[in-house]
Amino acid sequence: PTGLPALMYAQKIQKKCAKVGFDWPDIAPVLDKVAEEVDEIQAELQAEPVDSTRLEEEIGDALFAMVNLARHAKVDADAALRRASLKFAKRFAQVELAAELSNQQLSDMSLEELEQLWQQAKAKA
């Protein structure tokens, strides 16, 4: 069903294709496909001018390939993304708190300062 959330839809499509044999036999070519898709994103980003439609397509292809990688690795892509998002949010909250405790606004800090706070939050985890 096309009305499913995109991540779930990708998982369902790939599972259905795998059931009829349209699938790689092991994980190695899946990793190669992920790398290929990332290379295509990089190429699109380096184009002059960047075609936003093509860029979106290439990012979508990379996401689809990552869902396939998760399936081959027997990892639920939705659960993995949710955990990663929660982990990021928790660390970013620590960055915000550290800035607040030092009486600084995140928007006034340099990327290097923010990265330092990020690394500190990461080390606490």
PDB file of C-alpha atoms in Angstrom:
ATOM      1  CA  PRO A   1       0.000   0.000   0.000  1.00  0.00           C
ATOM      2  CA  THR A   2       1.395   3.373  -1.049  1.00  0.00           C
ATOM      3  CA  GLY A   3      -0.215   5.095   1.946  1.00  0.00           C
ATOM      4  CA  LEU A   4       2.325   3.612   4.363  1.00  0.00           C
ATOM      5  CA  PRO A   5       5.071   5.806   5.831  1.00  0.00           C
ATOM      6  CA  ALA A   6       7.967   5.895   3.361  1.00  0.00           C
ATOM      7  CA  LEU A   7      10.352   3.802   5.421  1.00  0.00           C
ATOM      8  CA  MET A   8       7.767   1.072   6.002  1.00  0.00           C
ATOM      9  CA  TYR A   9       6.761   1.175   2.332  1.00  0.00           C
ATOM     10  CA  ALA A  10      10.387   0.635   1.270  1.00  0.00           C
ATOM     11  CA  GLN A  11      10.701  -2.299   3.670  1.00  0.00           C
ATOM     12  CA  LYS A  12       7.512  -3.915   2.346  1.00  0.00           C
ATOM     13  CA  ILE A  13       8.541  -3.517  -1.303  1.00  0.00           C
ATOM     14  CA  GLN A  14      11.955  -5.031  -0.677  1.00  0.00           C
ATOM     15  CA  LYS A  15      10.560  -7.913   1.356  1.00  0.00           C
ATOM     16  CA  LYS A  16       8.038  -8.715  -1.388  1.00  0.00           C
ATOM     17  CA  CYS A  17      10.751  -8.656  -4.081  1.00  0.00           C
ATOM     18  CA  ALA A  18      13.001 -10.876  -1.973  1.00  0.00           C
ATOM     19  CA  LYS A  19      10.216 -13.452  -1.592  1.00  0.00           C
ATOM     20  CA  VAL A  20      10.192 -13.991  -5.358  1.00  0.00           C
ATOM     21  CA  GLY A  21      13.983 -14.100  -5.632  1.00  0.00           C
ATOM     22  CA  PHE A  22      14.657 -10.548  -6.807  1.00  0.00           C
ATOM     23  CA  ASP A  23      17.378  -9.977  -4.222  1.00  0.00           C
ATOM     24  CA  TRP A  24      21.119 -10.163  -3.749  1.00  0.00           C
ATOM     25  CA  PRO A  25      22.310 -13.449  -2.267  1.00  0.00           C
ATOM     26  CA  ASP A  26      24.408 -11.808   0.443  1.00  0.00           C
ATOM     27  CA  ILE A  27      25.201  -8.440   1.984  1.00  0.00           C
ATOM     28  CA  ALA A  28      28.393  -7.538   0.044  1.00  0.00           C
ATOM     29  CA  PRO A  29      26.665  -6.270  -3.124  1.00  0.00           C
ATOM     30  CA  VAL A  30      24.175  -4.391  -0.957  1.00  0.00           C
ATOM     31  CA  LEU A  31      27.061  -2.491   0.647  1.00  0.00           C
ATOM     32  CA  ASP A  32      28.443  -1.819  -2.830  1.00  0.00           C
ATOM     33  CA  LYS A  33      25.062  -0.408  -3.868  1.00  0.00           C
ATOM     34  CA  VAL A  34      24.980   1.891  -0.838  1.00  0.00           C
ATOM     35  CA  ALA A  35      28.458   3.181  -1.725  1.00  0.00           C
ATOM     36  CA  GLU A  36      27.402   3.648  -5.369  1.00  0.00           C
ATOM     37  CA  GLU A  37      24.361   5.675  -4.323  1.00  0.00           C
ATOM     38  CA  VAL A  38      26.440   7.880  -2.007  1.00  0.00           C
ATOM     39  CA  ASP A  39      28.896   8.472  -4.863  1.00  0.00           C
ATOM     40  CA  GLU A  40      25.975   9.540  -7.064  1.00  0.00           C
ATOM     41  CA  ILE A  41      24.842  12.027  -4.410  1.00  0.00           C
ATOM     42  CA  GLN A  42      28.347  13.437  -4.248  1.00  0.00           C
ATOM     43  CA  ALA A  43      28.489  13.758  -8.033  1.00  0.00           C
ATOM     44  CA  GLU A  44      25.154  15.549  -8.081  1.00  0.00           C
ATOM     45  CA  LEU A  45      26.289  17.947  -5.342  1.00  0.00           C
ATOM     46  CA  GLN A  46      29.365  18.798  -7.413  1.00  0.00           C
ATOM     47  CA  ALA A  47      27.344  19.527 -10.562  1.00  0.00           C
ATOM     48  CA  GLU A  48      27.038  23.130 -11.708  1.00  0.00           C
ATOM     49  CA  PRO A  49      24.296  23.980 -11.171  1.00  0.00           C
ATOM     50  CA  VAL A  50      22.965  21.408  -8.725  1.00  0.00           C
ATOM     51  CA  ASP A  51      19.723  19.930 -10.023  1.00  0.00           C
ATOM     52  CA  SER A  52      17.538  19.711  -6.909  1.00  0.00           C
ATOM     53  CA  THR A  53      15.215  17.158  -8.500  1.00  0.00           C
ATOM     54  CA  ARG A  54      18.115  14.847  -9.379  1.00  0.00           C
ATOM     55  CA  LEU A  55      19.640  15.389  -5.935  1.00  0.00           C
ATOM     56  CA  GLU A  56      16.382  14.387  -4.261  1.00  0.00           C
ATOM     57  CA  GLU A  57      16.216  11.302  -6.474  1.00  0.00           C
ATOM     58  CA  GLU A  58      19.774  10.272  -5.599  1.00  0.00           C
ATOM     59  CA  ILE A  59      19.200  10.788  -1.875  1.00  0.00           C
ATOM     60  CA  GLY A  60      16.020   8.728  -2.150  1.00  0.00           C
ATOM     61  CA  ASP A  61      17.953   5.967  -3.916  1.00  0.00           C
ATOM     62  CA  ALA A  62      20.553   6.012  -1.127  1.00  0.00           C
ATOM     63  CA  LEU A  63      17.871   5.812   1.549  1.00  0.00           C
ATOM     64  CA  PHE A  64      16.234   2.916  -0.285  1.00  0.00           C
ATOM     65  CA  ALA A  65      19.607   1.152  -0.491  1.00  0.00           C
ATOM     66  CA  MET A  66      20.136   1.694   3.252  1.00  0.00           C
ATOM     67  CA  VAL A  67      16.750   0.127   3.991  1.00  0.00           C
ATOM     68  CA  ASN A  68      17.844  -2.841   1.895  1.00  0.00           C
ATOM     69  CA  LEU A  69      21.110  -3.014   3.831  1.00  0.00           C
ATOM     70  CA  ALA A  70      19.183  -3.017   7.102  1.00  0.00           C
ATOM     71  CA  ARG A  71      16.966  -5.839   5.827  1.00  0.00           C
ATOM     72  CA  HIS A  72      19.975  -7.919   4.786  1.00  0.00           C
ATOM     73  CA  ALA A  73      21.578  -7.274   8.176  1.00  0.00           C
ATOM     74  CA  LYS A  74      18.303  -8.338   9.854  1.00  0.00           C
ATOM     75  CA  VAL A  75      17.889  -4.887  11.393  1.00  0.00           C
ATOM     76  CA  ASP A  76      14.533  -3.126  11.436  1.00  0.00           C
ATOM     77  CA  ALA A  77      15.286   0.125   9.576  1.00  0.00           C
ATOM     78  CA  ASP A  78      12.519   2.028  11.337  1.00  0.00           C
ATOM     79  CA  ALA A  79      13.702   0.963  14.788  1.00  0.00           C
ATOM     80  CA  ALA A  80      17.315   1.749  13.889  1.00  0.00           C
ATOM     81  CA  LEU A  81      16.423   5.213  12.607  1.00  0.00           C
ATOM     82  CA  ARG A  82      14.243   5.903  15.640  1.00  0.00           C
ATOM     83  CA  ARG A  83      17.056   4.909  18.037  1.00  0.00           C
ATOM     84  CA  ALA A  84      19.559   7.012  16.111  1.00  0.00           C
ATOM     85  CA  SER A  85      17.209   9.999  16.183  1.00  0.00           C
ATOM     86  CA  LEU A  86      16.592   9.614  19.909  1.00  0.00           C
ATOM     87  CA  LYS A  87      20.331   9.296  20.552  1.00  0.00           C
ATOM     88  CA  PHE A  88      20.988  12.430  18.510  1.00  0.00           C
ATOM     89  CA  ALA A  89      18.215  14.356  20.298  1.00  0.00           C
ATOM     90  CA  LYS A  90      19.571  13.327  23.704  1.00  0.00           C
ATOM     91  CA  ARG A  91      23.089  14.441  22.803  1.00  0.00           C
ATOM     92  CA  PHE A  92      21.848  17.695  21.310  1.00  0.00           C
ATOM     93  CA  ALA A  93      19.902  18.401  24.511  1.00  0.00           C
ATOM     94  CA  GLN A  94      23.196  17.994  26.370  1.00  0.00           C
ATOM     95  CA  VAL A  95      24.814  20.465  23.961  1.00  0.00           C
ATOM     96  CA  GLU A  96      21.983  22.918  24.626  1.00  0.00           C
ATOM     97  CA  LEU A  97      22.343  22.483  28.378  1.00  0.00           C
ATOM     98  CA  ALA A  98      26.118  22.951  28.270  1.00  0.00           C
ATOM     99  CA  ALA A  99      25.695  26.166  26.285  1.00  0.00           C
ATOM    100  CA  GLU A 100      23.032  27.393  28.698  1.00  0.00           C
ATOM    101  CA  LEU A 101      25.250  26.630  31.708  1.00  0.00           C
ATOM    102  CA  SER A 102      28.021  28.708  30.139  1.00  0.00           C
ATOM    103  CA  ASN A 103      25.542  31.538  29.413  1.00  0.00           C
ATOM    104  CA  GLN A 104      25.918  31.153  25.645  1.00  0.00           C
ATOM    105  CA  GLN A 105      23.397  30.970  22.841  1.00  0.00           C
ATOM    106  CA  LEU A 106      23.928  28.133  20.406  1.00  0.00           C
ATOM    107  CA  SER A 107      23.314  30.498  17.507  1.00  0.00           C
ATOM    108  CA  ASP A 108      26.210  32.690  18.687  1.00  0.00           C
ATOM    109  CA  MET A 109      28.693  29.824  18.917  1.00  0.00           C
ATOM    110  CA  SER A 110      31.074  28.781  16.167  1.00  0.00           C
ATOM    111  CA  LEU A 111      30.830  25.384  14.563  1.00  0.00           C
ATOM    112  CA  GLU A 112      34.078  24.446  16.305  1.00  0.00           C
ATOM    113  CA  GLU A 113      32.621  25.367  19.711  1.00  0.00           C
ATOM    114  CA  LEU A 114      29.463  23.421  18.962  1.00  0.00           C
ATOM    115  CA  GLU A 115      31.511  20.426  17.828  1.00  0.00           C
ATOM    116  CA  GLN A 116      33.461  20.543  21.088  1.00  0.00           C
ATOM    117  CA  LEU A 117      30.210  20.465  23.083  1.00  0.00           C
ATOM    118  CA  TRP A 118      28.968  17.643  20.838  1.00  0.00           C
ATOM    119  CA  GLN A 119      32.085  15.579  21.497  1.00  0.00           C
ATOM    120  CA  GLN A 120      31.681  16.148  25.235  1.00  0.00           C
ATOM    121  CA  ALA A 121      28.064  14.981  25.070  1.00  0.00           C
ATOM    122  CA  LYS A 122      29.103  11.986  22.996  1.00  0.00           C
ATOM    123  CA  ALA A 123      31.769  11.028  25.530  1.00  0.00           C
ATOM    124  CA  LYS A 124      29.137  10.975  28.299  1.00  0.00           C
ATOM    125  CA  ALA A 125      26.996   8.428  26.458  1.00  0.00           C
TER     126      ALA A 125
END
